[in-house]
Backbone as XML, in Angstrom:
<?xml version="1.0"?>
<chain id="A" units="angstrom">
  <residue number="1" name="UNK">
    <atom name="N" x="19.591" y="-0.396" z="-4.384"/>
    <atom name="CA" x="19.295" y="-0.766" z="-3.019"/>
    <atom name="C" x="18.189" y="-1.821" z="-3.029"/>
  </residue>
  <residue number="2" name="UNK">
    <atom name="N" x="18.421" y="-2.829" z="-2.168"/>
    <atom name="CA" x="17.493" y="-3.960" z="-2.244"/>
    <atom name="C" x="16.115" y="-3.693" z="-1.072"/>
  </residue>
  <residue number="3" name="UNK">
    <atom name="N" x="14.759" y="-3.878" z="-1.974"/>
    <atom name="CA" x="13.944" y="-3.650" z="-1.377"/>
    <atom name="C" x="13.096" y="-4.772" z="-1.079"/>
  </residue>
  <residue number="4" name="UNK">
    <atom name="N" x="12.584" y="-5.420" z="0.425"/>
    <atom name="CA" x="11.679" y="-5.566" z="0.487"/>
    <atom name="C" x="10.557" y="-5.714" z="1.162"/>
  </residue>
  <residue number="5" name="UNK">
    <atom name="N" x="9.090" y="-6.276" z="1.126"/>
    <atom name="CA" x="7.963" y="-6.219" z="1.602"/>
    <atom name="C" x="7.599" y="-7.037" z="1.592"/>
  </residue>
  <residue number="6" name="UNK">
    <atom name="N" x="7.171" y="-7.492" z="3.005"/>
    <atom name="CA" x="5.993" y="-8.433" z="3.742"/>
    <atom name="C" x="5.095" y="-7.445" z="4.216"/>
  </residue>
  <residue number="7" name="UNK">
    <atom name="N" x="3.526" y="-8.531" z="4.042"/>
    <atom name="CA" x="2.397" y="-7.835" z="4.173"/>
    <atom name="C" x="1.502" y="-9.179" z="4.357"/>
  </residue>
  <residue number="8" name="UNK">
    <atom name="N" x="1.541" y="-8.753" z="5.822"/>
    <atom name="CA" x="0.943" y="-10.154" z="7.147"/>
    <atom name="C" x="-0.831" y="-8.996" z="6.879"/>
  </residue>
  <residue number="9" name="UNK">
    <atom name="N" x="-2.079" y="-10.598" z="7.528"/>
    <atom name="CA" x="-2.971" y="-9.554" z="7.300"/>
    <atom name="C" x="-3.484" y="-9.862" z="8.710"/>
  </residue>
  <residue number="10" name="UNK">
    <atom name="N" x="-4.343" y="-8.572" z="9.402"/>
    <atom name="CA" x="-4.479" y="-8.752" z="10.803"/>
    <atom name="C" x="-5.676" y="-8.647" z="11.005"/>
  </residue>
  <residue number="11" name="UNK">
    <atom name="N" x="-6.923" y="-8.113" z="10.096"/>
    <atom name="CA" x="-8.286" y="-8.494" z="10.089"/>
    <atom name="C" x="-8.745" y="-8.098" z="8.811"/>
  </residue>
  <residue number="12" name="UNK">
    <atom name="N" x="-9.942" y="-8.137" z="8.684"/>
    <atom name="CA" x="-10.904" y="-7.775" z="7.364"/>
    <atom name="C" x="-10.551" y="-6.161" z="6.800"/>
  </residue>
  <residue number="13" name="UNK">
    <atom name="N" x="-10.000" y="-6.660" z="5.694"/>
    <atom name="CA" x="-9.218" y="-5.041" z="5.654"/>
    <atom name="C" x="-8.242" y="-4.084" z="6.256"/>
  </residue>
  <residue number="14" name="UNK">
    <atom name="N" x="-7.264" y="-5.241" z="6.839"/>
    <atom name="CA" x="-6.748" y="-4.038" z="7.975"/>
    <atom name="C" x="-4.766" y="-5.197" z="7.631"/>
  </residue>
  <residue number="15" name="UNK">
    <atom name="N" x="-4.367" y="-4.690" z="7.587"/>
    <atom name="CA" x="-2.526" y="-5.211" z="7.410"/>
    <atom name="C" x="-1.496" y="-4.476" z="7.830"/>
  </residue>
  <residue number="16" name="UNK">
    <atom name="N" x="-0.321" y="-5.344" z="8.044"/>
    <atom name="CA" x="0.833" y="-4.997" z="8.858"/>
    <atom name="C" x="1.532" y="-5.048" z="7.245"/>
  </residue>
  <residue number="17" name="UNK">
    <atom name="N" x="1.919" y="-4.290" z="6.979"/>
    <atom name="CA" x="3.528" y="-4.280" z="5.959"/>
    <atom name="C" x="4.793" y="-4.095" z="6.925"/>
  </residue>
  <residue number="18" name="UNK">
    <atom name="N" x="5.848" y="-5.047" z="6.516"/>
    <atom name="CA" x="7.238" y="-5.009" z="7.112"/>
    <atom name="C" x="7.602" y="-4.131" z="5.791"/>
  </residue>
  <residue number="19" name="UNK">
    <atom name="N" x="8.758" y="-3.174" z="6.087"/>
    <atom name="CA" x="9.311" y="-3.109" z="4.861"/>
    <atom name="C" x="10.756" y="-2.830" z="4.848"/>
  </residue>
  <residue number="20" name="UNK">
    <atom name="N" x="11.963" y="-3.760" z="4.567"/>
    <atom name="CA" x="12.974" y="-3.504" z="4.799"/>
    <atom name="C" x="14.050" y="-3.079" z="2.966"/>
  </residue>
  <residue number="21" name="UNK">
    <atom name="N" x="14.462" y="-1.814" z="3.444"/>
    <atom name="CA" x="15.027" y="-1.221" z="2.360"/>
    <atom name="C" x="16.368" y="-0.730" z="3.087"/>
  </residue>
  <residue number="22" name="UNK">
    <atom name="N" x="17.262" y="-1.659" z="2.443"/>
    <atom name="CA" x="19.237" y="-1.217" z="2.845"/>
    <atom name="C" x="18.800" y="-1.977" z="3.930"/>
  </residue>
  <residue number="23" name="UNK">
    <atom name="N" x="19.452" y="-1.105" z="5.298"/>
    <atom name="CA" x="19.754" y="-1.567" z="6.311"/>
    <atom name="C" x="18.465" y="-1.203" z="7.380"/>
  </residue>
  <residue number="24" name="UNK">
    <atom name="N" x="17.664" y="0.003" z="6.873"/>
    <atom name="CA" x="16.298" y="0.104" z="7.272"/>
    <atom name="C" x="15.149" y="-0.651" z="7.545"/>
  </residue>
  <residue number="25" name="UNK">
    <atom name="N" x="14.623" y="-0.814" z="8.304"/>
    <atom name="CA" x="12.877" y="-1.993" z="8.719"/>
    <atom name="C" x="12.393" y="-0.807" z="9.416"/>
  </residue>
  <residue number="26" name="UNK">
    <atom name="N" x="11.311" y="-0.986" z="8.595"/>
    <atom name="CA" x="9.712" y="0.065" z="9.198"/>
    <atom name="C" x="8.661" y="-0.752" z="9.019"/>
  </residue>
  <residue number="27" name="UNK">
    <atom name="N" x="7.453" y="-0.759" z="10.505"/>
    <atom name="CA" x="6.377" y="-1.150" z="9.867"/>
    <atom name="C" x="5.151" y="-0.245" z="9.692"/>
  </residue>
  <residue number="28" name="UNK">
    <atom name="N" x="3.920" y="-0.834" z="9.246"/>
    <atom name="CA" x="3.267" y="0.013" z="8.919"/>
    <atom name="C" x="1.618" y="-0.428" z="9.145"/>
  </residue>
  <residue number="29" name="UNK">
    <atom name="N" x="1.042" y="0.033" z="9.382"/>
    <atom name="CA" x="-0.829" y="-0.688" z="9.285"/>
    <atom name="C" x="-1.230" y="0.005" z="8.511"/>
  </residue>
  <residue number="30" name="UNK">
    <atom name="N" x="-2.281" y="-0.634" z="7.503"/>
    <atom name="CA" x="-2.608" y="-0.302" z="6.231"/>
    <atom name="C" x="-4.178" y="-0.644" z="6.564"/>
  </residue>
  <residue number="31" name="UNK">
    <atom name="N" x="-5.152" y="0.501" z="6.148"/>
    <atom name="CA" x="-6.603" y="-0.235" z="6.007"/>
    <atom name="C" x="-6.917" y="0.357" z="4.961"/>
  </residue>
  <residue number="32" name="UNK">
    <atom name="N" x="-7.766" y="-0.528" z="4.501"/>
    <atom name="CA" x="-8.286" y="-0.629" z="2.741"/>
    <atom name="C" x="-10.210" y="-0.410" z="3.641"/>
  </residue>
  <residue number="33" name="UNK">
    <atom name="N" x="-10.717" y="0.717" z="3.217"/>
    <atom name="CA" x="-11.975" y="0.641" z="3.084"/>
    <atom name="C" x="-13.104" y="0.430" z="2.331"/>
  </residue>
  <residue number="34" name="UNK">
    <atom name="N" x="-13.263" y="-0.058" z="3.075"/>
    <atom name="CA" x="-14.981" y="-0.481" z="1.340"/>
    <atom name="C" x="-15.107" y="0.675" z="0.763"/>
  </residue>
  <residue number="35" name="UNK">
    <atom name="N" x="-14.993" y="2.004" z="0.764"/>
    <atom name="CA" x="-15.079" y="2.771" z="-0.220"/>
    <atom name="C" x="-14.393" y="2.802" z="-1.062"/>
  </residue>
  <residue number="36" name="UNK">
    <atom name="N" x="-12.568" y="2.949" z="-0.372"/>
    <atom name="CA" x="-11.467" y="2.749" z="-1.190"/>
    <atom name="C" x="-11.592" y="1.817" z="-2.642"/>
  </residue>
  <residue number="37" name="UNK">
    <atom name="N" x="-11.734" y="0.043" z="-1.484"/>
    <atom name="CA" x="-11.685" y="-0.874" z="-2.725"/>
    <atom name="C" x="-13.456" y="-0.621" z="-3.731"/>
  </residue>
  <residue number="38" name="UNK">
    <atom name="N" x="-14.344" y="0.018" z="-3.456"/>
    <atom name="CA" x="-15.363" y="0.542" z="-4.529"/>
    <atom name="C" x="-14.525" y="1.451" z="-5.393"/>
  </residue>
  <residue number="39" name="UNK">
    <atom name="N" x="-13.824" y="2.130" z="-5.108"/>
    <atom name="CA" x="-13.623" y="3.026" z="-6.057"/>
    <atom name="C" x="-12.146" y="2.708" z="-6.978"/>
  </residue>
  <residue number="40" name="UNK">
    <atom name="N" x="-11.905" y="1.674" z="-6.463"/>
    <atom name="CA" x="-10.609" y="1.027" z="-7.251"/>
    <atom name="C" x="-11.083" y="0.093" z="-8.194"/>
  </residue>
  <residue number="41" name="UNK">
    <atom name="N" x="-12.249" y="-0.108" z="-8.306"/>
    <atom name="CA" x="-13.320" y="-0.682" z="-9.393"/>
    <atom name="C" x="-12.191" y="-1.432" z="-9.456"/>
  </residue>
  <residue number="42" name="UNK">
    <atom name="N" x="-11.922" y="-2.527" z="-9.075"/>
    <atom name="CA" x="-11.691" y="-4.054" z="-9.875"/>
    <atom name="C" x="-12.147" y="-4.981" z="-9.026"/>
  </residue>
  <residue number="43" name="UNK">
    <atom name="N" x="-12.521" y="-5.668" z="-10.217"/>
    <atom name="CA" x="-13.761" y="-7.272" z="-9.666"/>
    <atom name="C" x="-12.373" y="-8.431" z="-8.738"/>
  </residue>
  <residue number="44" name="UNK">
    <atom name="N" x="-13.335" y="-8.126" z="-7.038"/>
    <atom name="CA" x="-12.055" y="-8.844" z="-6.081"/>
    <atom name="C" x="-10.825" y="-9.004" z="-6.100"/>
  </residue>
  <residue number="45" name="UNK">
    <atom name="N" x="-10.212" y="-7.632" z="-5.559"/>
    <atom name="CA" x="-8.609" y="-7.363" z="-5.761"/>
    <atom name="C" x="-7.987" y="-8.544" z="-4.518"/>
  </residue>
  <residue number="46" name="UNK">
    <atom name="N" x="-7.023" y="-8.991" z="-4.980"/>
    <atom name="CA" x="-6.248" y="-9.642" z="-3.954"/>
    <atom name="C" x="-5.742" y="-8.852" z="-2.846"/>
  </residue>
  <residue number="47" name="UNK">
    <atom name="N" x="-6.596" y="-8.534" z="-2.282"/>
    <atom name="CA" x="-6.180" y="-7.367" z="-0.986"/>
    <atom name="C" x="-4.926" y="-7.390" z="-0.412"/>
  </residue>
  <residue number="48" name="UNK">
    <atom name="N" x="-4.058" y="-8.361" z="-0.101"/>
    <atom name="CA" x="-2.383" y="-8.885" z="0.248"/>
    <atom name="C" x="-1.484" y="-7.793" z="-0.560"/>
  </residue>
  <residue number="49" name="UNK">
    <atom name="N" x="-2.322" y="-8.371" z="-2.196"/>
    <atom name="CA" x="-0.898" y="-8.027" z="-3.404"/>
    <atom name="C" x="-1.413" y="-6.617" z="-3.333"/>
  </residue>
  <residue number="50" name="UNK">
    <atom name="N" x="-2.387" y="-5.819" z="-3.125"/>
    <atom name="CA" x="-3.025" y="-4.183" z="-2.948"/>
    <atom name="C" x="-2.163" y="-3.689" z="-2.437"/>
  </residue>
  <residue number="51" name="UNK">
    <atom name="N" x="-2.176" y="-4.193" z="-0.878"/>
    <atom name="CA" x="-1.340" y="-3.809" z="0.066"/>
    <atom name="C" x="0.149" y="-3.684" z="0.040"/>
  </residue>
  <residue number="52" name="UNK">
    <atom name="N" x="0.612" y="-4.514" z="-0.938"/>
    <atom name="CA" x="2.150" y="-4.512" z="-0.925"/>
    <atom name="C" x="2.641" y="-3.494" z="-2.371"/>
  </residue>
  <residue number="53" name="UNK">
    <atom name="N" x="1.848" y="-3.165" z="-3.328"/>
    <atom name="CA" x="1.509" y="-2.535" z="-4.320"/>
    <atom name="C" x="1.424" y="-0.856" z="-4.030"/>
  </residue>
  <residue number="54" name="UNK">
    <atom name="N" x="1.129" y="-1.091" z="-2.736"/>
    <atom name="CA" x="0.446" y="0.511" z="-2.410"/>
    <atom name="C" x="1.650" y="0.942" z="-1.470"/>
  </residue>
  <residue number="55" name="UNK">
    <atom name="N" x="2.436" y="-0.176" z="-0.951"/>
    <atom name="CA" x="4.082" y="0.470" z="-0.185"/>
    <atom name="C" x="4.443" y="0.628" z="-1.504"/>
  </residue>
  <residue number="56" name="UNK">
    <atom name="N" x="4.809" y="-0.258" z="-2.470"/>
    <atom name="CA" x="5.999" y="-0.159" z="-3.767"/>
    <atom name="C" x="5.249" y="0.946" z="-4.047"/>
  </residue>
  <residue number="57" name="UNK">
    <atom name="N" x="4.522" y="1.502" z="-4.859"/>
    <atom name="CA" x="4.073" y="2.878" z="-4.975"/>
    <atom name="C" x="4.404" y="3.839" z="-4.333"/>
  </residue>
  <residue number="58" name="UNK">
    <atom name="N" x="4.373" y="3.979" z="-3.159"/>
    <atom name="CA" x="5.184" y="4.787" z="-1.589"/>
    <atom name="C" x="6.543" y="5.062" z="-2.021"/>
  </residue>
  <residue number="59" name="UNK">
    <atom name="N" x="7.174" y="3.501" z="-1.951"/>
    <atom name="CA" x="8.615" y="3.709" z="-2.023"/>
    <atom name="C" x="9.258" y="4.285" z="-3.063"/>
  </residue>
  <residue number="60" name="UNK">
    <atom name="N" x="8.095" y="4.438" z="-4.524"/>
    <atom name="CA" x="9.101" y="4.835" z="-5.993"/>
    <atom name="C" x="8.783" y="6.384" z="-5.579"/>
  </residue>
  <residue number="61" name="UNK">
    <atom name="N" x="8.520" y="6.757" z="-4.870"/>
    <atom name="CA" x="8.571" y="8.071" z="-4.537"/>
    <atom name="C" x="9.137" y="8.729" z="-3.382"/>
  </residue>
  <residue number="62" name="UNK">
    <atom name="N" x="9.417" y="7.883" z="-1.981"/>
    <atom name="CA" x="9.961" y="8.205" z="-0.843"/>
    <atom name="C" x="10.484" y="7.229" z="-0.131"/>
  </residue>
  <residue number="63" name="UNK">
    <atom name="N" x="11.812" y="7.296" z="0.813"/>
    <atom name="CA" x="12.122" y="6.082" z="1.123"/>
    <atom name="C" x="11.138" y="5.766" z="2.273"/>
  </residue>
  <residue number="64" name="UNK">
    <atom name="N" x="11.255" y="4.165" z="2.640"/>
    <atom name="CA" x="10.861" y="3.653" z="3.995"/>
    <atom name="C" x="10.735" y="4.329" z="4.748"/>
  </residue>
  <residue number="65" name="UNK">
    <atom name="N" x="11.763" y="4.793" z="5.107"/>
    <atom name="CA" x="11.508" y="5.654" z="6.858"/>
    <atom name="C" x="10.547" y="7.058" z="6.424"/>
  </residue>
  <residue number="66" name="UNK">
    <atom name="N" x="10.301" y="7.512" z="5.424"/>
    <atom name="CA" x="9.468" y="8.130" z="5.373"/>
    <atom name="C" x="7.871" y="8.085" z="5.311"/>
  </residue>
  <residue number="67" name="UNK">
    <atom name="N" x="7.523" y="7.229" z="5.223"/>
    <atom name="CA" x="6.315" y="6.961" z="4.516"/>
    <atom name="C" x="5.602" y="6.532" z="5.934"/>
  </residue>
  <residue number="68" name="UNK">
    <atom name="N" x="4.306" y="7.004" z="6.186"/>
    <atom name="CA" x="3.592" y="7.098" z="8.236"/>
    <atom name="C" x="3.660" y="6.287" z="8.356"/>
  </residue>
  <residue number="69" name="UNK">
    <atom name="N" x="3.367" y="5.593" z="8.896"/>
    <atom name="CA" x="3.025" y="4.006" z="10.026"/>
    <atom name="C" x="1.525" y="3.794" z="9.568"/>
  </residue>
  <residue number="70" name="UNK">
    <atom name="N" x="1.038" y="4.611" z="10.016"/>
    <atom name="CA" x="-0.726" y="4.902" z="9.823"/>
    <atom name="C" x="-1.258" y="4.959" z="8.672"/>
  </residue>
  <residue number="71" name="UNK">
    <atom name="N" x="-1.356" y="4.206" z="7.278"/>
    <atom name="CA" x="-2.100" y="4.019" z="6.132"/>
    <atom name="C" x="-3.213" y="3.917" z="6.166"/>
  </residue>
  <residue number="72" name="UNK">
    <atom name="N" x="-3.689" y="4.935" z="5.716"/>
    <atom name="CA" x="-5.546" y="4.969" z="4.917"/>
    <atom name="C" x="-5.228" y="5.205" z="3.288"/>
  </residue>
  <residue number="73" name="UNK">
    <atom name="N" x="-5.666" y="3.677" z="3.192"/>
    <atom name="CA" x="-5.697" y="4.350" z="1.370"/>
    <atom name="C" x="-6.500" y="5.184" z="0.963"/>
  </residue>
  <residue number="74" name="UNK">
    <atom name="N" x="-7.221" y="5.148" z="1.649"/>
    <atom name="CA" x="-8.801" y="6.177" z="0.930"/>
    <atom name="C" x="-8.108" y="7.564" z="1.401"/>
  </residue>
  <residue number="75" name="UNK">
    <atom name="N" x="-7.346" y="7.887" z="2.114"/>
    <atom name="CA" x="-6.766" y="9.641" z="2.091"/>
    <atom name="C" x="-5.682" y="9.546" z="1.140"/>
  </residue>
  <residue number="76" name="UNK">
    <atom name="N" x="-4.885" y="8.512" z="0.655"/>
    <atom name="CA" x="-4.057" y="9.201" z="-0.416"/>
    <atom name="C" x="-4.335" y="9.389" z="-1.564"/>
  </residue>
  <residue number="77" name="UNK">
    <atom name="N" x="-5.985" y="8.475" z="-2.064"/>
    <atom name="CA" x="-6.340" y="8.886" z="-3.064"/>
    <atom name="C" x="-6.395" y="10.113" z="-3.754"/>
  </residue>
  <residue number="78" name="UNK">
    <atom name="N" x="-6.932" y="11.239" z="-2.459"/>
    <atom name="CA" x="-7.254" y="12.383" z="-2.077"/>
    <atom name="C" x="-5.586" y="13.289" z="-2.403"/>
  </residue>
  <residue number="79" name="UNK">
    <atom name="N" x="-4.742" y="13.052" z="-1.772"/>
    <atom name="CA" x="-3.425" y="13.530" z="-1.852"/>
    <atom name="C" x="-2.555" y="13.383" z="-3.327"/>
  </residue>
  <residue number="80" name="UNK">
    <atom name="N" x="-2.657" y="12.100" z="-4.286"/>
    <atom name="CA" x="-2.008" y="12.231" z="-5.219"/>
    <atom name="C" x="-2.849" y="11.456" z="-6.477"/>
  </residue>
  <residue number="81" name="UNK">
    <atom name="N" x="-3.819" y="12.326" z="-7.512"/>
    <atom name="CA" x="-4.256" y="11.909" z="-8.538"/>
    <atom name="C" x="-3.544" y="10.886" z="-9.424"/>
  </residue>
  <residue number="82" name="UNK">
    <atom name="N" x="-2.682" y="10.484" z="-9.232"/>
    <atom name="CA" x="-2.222" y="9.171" z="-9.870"/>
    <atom name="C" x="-2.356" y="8.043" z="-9.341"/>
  </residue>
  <residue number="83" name="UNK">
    <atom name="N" x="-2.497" y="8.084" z="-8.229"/>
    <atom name="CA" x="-2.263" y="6.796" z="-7.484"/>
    <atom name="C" x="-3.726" y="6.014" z="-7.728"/>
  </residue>
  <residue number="84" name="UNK">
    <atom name="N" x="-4.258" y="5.998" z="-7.749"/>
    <atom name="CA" x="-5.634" y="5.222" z="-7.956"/>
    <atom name="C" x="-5.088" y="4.016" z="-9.798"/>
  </residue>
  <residue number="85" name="UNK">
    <atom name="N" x="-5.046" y="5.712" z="-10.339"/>
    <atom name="CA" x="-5.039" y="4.877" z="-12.014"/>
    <atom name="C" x="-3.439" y="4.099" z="-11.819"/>
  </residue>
  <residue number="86" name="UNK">
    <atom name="N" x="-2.591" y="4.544" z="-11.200"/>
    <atom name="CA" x="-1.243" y="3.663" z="-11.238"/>
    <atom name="C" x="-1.530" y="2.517" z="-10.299"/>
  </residue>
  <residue number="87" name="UNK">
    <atom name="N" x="-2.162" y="2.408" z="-9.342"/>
    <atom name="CA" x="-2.518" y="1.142" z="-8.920"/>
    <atom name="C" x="-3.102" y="0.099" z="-9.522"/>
  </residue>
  <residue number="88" name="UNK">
    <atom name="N" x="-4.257" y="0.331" z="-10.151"/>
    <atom name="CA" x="-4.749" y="-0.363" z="-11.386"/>
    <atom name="C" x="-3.875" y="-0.879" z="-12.272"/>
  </residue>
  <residue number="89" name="UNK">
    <atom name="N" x="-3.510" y="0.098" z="-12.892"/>
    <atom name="CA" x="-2.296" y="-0.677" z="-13.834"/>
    <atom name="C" x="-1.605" y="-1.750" z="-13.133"/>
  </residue>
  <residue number="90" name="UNK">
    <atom name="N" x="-1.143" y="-1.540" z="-12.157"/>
    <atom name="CA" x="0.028" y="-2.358" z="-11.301"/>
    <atom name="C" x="-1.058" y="-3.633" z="-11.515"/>
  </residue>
  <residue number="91" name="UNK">
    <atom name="N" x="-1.814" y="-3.616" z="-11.062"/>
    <atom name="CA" x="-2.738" y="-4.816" z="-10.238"/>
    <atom name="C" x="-3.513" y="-5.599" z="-11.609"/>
  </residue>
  <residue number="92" name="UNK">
    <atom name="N" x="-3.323" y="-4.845" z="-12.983"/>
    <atom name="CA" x="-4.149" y="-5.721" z="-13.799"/>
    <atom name="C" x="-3.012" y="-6.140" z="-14.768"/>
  </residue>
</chain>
């Protein structure tokens, strides 16, 4: 199934992901907090490619229509101990 993601940005830390998978489109607002990106320890992440990194992460585990509207990265840290160190990887 062909997946994909746009990730428009709408202020300082704060983004719209489109994400169309099959015949599905969901969107989504995503905020990245200064704690979050502190604790993702890497020197100035491209916050865009974060954001679109952190749906593909979403999606290898649940489809589109599942995944909230309402993104706080800093609570899924909390929810799934991989996701921090698998983001990293992704991003370096």
């Amino acid at each position: 199934m062909s997946t994909d993601v746009r990730v428009m940005t709408l202020t300082d830390h704060e983004y719209a992901a489109e994400v169309h998978e099959g015949t599905e489109t969901t969107t989504h607002h995503v905020v990245l907090s200064e704690a979050f990106l502190d604790d993702l320890a890497l020197a100035e992440p491209d916050e865009s490619a974060l954001v679109g990194e952190i749906i593909r992460y979403l999606l290898d585990r649940e489809p589109n229509t599942a995944i909230p509207h309402e993104l706080n990265a800093a609570a899924l840290v909390g929810q799934d101990p991989e996701f921090l160190p698998e983001l990293r990887r992704r991003l370096t």
